[in-house]
Coordinates of C-alpha atoms in Angstrom, one line a residue:
X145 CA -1.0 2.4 -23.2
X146 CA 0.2 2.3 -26.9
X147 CA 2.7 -0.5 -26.1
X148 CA 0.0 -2.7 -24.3
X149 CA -2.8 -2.2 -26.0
X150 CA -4.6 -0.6 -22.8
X151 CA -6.0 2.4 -22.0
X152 CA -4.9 4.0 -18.8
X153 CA -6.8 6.2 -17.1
X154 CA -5.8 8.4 -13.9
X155 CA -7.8 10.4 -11.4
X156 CA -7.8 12.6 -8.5
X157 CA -9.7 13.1 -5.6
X158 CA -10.1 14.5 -2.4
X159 CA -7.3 14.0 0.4
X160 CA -6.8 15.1 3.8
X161 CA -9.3 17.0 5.6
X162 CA -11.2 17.1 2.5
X163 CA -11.4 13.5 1.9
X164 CA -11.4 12.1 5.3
X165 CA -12.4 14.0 8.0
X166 CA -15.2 11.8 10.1
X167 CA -17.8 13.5 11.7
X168 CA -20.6 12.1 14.3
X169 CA -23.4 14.0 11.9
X170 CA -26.0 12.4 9.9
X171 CA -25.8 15.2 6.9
X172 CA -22.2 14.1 6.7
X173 CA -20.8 11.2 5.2
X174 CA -17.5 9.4 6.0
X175 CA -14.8 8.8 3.7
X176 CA -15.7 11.2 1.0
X177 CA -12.1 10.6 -0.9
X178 CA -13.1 6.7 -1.2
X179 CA -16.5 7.7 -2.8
X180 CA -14.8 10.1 -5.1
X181 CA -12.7 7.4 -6.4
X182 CA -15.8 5.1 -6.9
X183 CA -17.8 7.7 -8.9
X184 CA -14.2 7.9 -11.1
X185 CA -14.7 4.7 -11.5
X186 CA -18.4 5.0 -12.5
X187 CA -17.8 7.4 -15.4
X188 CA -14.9 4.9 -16.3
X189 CA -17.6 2.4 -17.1
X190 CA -20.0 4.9 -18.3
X191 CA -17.9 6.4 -21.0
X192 CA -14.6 4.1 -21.4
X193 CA -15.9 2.3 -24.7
X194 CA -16.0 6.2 -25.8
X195 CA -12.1 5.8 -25.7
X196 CA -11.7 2.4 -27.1
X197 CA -11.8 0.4 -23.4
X198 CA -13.9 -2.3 -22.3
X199 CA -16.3 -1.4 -19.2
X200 CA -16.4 -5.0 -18.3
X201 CA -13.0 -5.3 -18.4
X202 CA -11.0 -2.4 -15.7
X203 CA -8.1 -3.3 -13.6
X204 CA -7.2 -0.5 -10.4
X205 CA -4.2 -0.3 -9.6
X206 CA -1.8 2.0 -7.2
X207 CA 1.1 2.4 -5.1
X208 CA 1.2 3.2 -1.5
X209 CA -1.6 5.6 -0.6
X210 CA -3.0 4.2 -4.1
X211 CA -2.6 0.8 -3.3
X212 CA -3.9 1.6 0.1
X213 CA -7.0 3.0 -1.8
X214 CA -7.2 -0.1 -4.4
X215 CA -8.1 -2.4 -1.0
X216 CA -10.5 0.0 0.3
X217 CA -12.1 -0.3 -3.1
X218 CA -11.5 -4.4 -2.7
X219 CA -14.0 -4.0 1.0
X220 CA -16.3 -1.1 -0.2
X221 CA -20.3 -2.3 -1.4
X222 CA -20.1 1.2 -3.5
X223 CA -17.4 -0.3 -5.8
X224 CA -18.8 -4.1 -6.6
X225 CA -19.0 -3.8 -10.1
X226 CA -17.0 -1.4 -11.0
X227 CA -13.9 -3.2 -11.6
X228 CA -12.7 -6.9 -12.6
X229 CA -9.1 -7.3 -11.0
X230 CA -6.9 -5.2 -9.2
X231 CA -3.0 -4.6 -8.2
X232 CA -1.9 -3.3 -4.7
X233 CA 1.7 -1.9 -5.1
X234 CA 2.9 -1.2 -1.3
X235 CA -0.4 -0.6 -0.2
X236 CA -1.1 -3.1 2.6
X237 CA -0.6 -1.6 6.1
X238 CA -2.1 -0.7 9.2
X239 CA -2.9 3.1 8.7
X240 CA -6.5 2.3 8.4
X241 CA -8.3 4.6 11.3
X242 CA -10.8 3.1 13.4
X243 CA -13.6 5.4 14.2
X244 CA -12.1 6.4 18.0
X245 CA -9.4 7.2 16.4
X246 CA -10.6 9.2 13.1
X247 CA -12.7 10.9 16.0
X248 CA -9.4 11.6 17.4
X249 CA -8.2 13.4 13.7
X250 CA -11.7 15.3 13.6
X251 CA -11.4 17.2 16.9
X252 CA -7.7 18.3 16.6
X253 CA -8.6 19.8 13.5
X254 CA -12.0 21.5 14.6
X255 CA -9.0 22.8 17.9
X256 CA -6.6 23.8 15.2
X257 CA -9.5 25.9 13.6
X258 CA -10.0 28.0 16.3
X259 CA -13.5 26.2 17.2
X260 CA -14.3 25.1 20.8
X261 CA -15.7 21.7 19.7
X262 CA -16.7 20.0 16.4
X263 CA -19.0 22.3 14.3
X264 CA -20.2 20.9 11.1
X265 CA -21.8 24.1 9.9
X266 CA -18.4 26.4 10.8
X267 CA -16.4 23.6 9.4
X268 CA -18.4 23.7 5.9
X269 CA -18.0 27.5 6.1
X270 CA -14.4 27.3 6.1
X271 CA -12.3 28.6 3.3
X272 CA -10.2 25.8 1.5
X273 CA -6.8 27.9 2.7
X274 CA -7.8 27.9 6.4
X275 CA -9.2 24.1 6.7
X276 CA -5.6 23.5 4.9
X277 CA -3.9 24.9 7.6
X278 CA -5.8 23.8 10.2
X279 CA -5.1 20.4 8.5
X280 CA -1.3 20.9 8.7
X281 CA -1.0 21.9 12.3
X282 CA -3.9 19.1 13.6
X283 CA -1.0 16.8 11.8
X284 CA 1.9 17.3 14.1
X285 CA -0.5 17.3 16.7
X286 CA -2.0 14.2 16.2
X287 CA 2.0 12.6 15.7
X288 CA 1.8 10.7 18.8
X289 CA -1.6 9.7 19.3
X290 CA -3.3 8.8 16.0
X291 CA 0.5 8.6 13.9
X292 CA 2.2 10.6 11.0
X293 CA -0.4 9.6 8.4
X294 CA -3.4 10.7 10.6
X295 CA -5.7 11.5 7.5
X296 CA -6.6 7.7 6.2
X297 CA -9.9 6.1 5.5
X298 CA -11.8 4.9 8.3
X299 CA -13.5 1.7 9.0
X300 CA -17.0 3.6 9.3
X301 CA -19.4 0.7 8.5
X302 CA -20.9 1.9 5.9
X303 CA -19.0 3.2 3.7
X304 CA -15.9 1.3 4.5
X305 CA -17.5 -1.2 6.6
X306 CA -15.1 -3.8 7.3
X307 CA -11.1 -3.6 7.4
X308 CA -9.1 -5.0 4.4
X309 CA -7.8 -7.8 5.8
X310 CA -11.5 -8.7 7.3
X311 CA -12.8 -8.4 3.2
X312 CA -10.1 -10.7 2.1
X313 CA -10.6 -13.5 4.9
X314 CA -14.7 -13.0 4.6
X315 CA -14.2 -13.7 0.4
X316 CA -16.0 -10.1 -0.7
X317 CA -15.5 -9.2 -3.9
X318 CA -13.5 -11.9 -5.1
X319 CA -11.8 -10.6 -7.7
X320 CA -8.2 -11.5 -8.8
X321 CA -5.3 -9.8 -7.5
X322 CA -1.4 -8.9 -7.4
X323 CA -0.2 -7.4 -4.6
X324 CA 3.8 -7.0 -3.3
X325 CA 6.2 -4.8 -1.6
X326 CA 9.7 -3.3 -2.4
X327 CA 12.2 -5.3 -0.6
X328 CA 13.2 -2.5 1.9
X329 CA 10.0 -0.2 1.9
X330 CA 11.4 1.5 5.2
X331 CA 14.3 2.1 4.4
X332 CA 13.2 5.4 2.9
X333 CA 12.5 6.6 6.3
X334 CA 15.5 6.0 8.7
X335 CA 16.1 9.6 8.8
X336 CA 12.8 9.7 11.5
X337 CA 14.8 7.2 13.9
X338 CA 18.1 8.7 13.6
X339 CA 18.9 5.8 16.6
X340 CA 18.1 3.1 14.8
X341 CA 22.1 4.1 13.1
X342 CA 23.7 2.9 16.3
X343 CA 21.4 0.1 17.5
X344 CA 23.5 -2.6 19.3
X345 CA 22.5 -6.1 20.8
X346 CA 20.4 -5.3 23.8
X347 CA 19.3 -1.8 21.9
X348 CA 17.8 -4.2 19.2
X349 CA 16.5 -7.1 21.6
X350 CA 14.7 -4.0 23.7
X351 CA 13.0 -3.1 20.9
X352 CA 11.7 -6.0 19.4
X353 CA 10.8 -7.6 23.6
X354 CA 8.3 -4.9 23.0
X355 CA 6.5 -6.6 19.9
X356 CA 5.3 -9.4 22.7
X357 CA 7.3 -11.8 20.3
X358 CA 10.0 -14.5 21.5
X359 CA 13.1 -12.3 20.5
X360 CA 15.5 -15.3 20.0
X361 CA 13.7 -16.5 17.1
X362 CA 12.8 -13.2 15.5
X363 CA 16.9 -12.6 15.3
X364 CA 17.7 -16.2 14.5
X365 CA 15.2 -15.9 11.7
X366 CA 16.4 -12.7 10.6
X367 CA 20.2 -13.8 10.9
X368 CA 19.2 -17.0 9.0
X369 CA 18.6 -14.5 5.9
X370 CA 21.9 -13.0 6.2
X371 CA 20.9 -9.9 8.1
X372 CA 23.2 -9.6 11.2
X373 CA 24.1 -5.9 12.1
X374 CA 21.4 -4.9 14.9
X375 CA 20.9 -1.6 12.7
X376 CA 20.0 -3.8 9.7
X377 CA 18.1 -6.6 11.6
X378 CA 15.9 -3.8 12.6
X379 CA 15.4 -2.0 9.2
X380 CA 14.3 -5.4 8.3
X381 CA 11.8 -5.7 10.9
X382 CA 10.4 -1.9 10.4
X383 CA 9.3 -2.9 6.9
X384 CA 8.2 -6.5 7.2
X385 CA 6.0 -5.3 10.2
X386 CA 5.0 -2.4 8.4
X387 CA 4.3 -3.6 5.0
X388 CA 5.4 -6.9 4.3
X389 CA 3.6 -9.0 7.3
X390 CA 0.7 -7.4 5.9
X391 CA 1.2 -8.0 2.4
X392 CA 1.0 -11.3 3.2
X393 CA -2.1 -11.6 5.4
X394 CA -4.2 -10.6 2.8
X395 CA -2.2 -12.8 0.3
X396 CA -3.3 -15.5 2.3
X397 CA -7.1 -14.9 2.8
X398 CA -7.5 -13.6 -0.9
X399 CA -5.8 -16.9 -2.4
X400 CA -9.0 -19.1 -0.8
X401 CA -11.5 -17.2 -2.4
X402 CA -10.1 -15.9 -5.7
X403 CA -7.0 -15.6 -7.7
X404 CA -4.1 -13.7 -5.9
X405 CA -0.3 -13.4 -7.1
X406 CA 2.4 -11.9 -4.8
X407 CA 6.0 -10.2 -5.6
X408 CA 8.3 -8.5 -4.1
X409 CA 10.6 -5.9 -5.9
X410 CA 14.4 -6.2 -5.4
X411 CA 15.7 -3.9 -7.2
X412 CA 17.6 -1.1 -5.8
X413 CA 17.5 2.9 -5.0
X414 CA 20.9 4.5 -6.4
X415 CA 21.7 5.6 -2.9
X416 CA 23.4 2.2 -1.1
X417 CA 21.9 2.8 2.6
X418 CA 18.0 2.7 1.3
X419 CA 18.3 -0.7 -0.8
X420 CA 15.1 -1.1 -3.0
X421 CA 12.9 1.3 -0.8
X422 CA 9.1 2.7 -1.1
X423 CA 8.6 4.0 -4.2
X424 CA 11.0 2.7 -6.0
X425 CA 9.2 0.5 -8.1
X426 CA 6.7 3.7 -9.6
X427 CA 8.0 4.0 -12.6
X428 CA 8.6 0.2 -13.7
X429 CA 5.1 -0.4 -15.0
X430 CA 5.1 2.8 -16.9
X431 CA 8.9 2.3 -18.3
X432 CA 9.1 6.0 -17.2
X433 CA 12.8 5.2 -15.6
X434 CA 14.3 7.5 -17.6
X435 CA 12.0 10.7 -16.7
X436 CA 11.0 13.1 -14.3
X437 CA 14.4 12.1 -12.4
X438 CA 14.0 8.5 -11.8
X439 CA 17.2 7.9 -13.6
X440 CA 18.9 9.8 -10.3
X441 CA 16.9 7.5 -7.9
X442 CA 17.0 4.2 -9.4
X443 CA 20.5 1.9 -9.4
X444 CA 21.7 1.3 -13.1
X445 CA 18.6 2.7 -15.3
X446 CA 19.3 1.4 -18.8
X447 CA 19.6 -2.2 -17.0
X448 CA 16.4 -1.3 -15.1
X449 CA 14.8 -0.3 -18.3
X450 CA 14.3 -4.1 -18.8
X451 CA 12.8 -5.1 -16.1
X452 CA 10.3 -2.5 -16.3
X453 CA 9.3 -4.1 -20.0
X454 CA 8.8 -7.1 -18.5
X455 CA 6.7 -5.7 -15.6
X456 CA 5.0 -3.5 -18.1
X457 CA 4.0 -6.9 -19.9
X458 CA 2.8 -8.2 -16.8
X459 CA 0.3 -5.9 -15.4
X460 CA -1.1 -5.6 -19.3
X461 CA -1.7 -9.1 -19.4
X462 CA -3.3 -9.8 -16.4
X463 CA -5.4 -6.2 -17.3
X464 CA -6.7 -8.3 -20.6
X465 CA -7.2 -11.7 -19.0
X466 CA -6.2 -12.1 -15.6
X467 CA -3.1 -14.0 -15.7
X468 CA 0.6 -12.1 -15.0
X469 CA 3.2 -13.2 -17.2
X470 CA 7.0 -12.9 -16.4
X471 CA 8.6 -13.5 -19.9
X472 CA 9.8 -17.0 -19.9
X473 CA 9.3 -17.6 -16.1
X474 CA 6.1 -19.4 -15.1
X475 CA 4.5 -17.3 -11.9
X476 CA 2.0 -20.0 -10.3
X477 CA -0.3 -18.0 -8.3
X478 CA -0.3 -17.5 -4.4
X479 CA -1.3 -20.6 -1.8
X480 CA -0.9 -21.2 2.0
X481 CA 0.8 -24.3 0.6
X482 CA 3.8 -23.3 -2.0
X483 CA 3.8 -19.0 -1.2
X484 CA 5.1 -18.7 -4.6
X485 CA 6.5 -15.3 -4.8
X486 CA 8.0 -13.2 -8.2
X487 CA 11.4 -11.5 -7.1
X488 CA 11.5 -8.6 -9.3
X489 CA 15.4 -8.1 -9.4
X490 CA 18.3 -8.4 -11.6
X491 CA 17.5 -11.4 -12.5
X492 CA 13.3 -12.5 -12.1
X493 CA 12.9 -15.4 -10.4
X494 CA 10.2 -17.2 -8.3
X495 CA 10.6 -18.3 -4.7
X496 CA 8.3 -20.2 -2.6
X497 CA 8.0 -19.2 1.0
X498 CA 10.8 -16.3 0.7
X499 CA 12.3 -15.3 4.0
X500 CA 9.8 -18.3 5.3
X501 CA 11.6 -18.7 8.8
X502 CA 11.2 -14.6 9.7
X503 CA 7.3 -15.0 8.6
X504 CA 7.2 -18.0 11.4
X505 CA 8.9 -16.1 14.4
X506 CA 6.3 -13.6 13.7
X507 CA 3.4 -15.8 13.8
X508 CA 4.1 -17.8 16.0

């Protein structure tokens, strides 16, 4: 805040069964952790100016489940207004619930709670210990059939009324963005598919027949980039298809209504098998690298210490007047046409249409 000139403000709000539970009930309203965020972001316009800020004048921004929650806030009526521009930091996926689904999440946890069916009134009655726990066990329930993230906003229609990628494409609150991934999001999470270690040819062409995509091109695209090993072709595919793919999709509808900017971030984890994996990149905008044991997690910190100034910069100057800066790199913004991309690495650069061939076999 001090170096930028900003002022930075961070909230909670509710999570889990708390924030998310859906319920086929009138007196109960979906997506209460959503709602919690827009009323933080009420009082930020409220009482900012109190503080030195402009209410006219707020940037969002988050990482994963944050960034997840900044395009919520991009698709929700509740938060027109509230905000000018926004940045998505590993946010895009496909974790958003659909109502059968969030249904799905509702009942294990009413089972988990002892109750025969969904009971609003013994829900509500509930101690905060007991719904925790019922939360916990509904969760490795619910691993198979809803995922292992099974408390996410749902597409409700009211609150949440549309997905994110259907807000972007439909041009709703048009406001500009950034939004990127880390380079090798999934990485972080091999050790849930310990067989992924020993993939070989047909392991690796079995698993990606089941996509519905022409294998041949998806590992002649990926072996264009230099990924060959089966093991790494499909740590490749786990995060573009997870994150990346994604990422871009709403790169691509946001761009033809309002301003948009996309990065990725290269740089890497300190540990060699998880390259530049989720969460890697929290610190950078804060320069916090060399706290709270990010210098253990992060690959060479001083170094890194500099490309967190610059990203720093960045996200301040496009908080004051919309447009990123990269130092003495130009960073055109985002278009079907050029896909100009900011590769936060060693060195910054800007790519257009990075890894272009791999984005084809999968659309294609």
């Amino acid at each position: 805040a001090a170096a930028t000139n900003t002022v930075v403000v961070t909230i909670n709000y509710r999570v889990g069964a708390l924030g998310f539970l859906v319920v086929d009930d009138p007196s109960c309203t979906p997506n209460v952790g959503l709602l919690d965020q827009v009323a933080a972001l009420e009082w930020v316009r409220d009482n900012i100016s109190a503080f030195g800020g402009d209410p006219d004048n707020v940037t969002i921004f988050g990482e994963s489940a944050g960034g997840g929650s900044v395009l919520s806030l991009l698709a929700m009526p509740a938060a027109v207004g509230t905000f000018q521009r926004a940045i998505v930091q590993s946010g895009a996926t496909d974790l958003l619930l659909d109502r059968e689904r969030a249904v799905l999440v509702t009942e294990a946890v009413a089972r988990c709670a002892g109750l025969d069916r969904v009971d609003v009134d013994a829900l509500r009655s509930m101690s905060g210990p007991d719904l925790i726990a019922a939360q916990a066990q509904a969760a490795g329930e619910l691993f198979m059939t809803v995922g292992t993230m099974p408390f996410h906003p749902c597409v409700d229609g009211v609150v949440l009324p549309q997905t994110w990628l259907e807000a972007a494409e439909s041009g709703f609150n048009p406001v500009p963005v950034i939004i990127g991934t880390t380079r090798d999001e999934m990485d972080l999470f091999k050790m849930f598919d310990p067989a992924a270690a020993t993939l070989d040819d047909a392991g690796l062409r079995a698993r990606l027949g089941a996509t519905g995509k022409n294998v041949d091109a998806l590992i002649d695209a990926y072996v264009a980039t230099g990924t060959t090993a089966p093991p790494d072709v499909w740590a490749r595919v786990n995060t573009d298809t997870a994150m990346w793919l994604h990422a871009l999709a709403i790169a691509e509808a946001r761009s033809a209504h309002a301003p948009t900017w996309m990065y990725r971030f290269d740089w890497e984890a300190s540990s060699p098998e998880m390259g530049a994996p989720h969460g890697v990149d929290i610190p950078f905008p804060f320069t916090t690298i060399d706290v709270d044991g990010w210098d253990t997690f992060i690959e060479d910190p001083e170094q890194a210490m500099s490309l967190a100034s610059v990203i720093q910069r960045s996200w301040a100057d496009f908080a004051n007047d919309g447009i990123p800066t990269l130092g003495d790199t130009e960073w055109p913004a985002f278009d079907r046409e050029t896909r100009s991309t900011a590769i936060f690495g060693r060195n910054i650069t800007v790519e257009s249409d990075p890894n272009g061939q791999v984005r084809q076999a999968w659309n294609t």
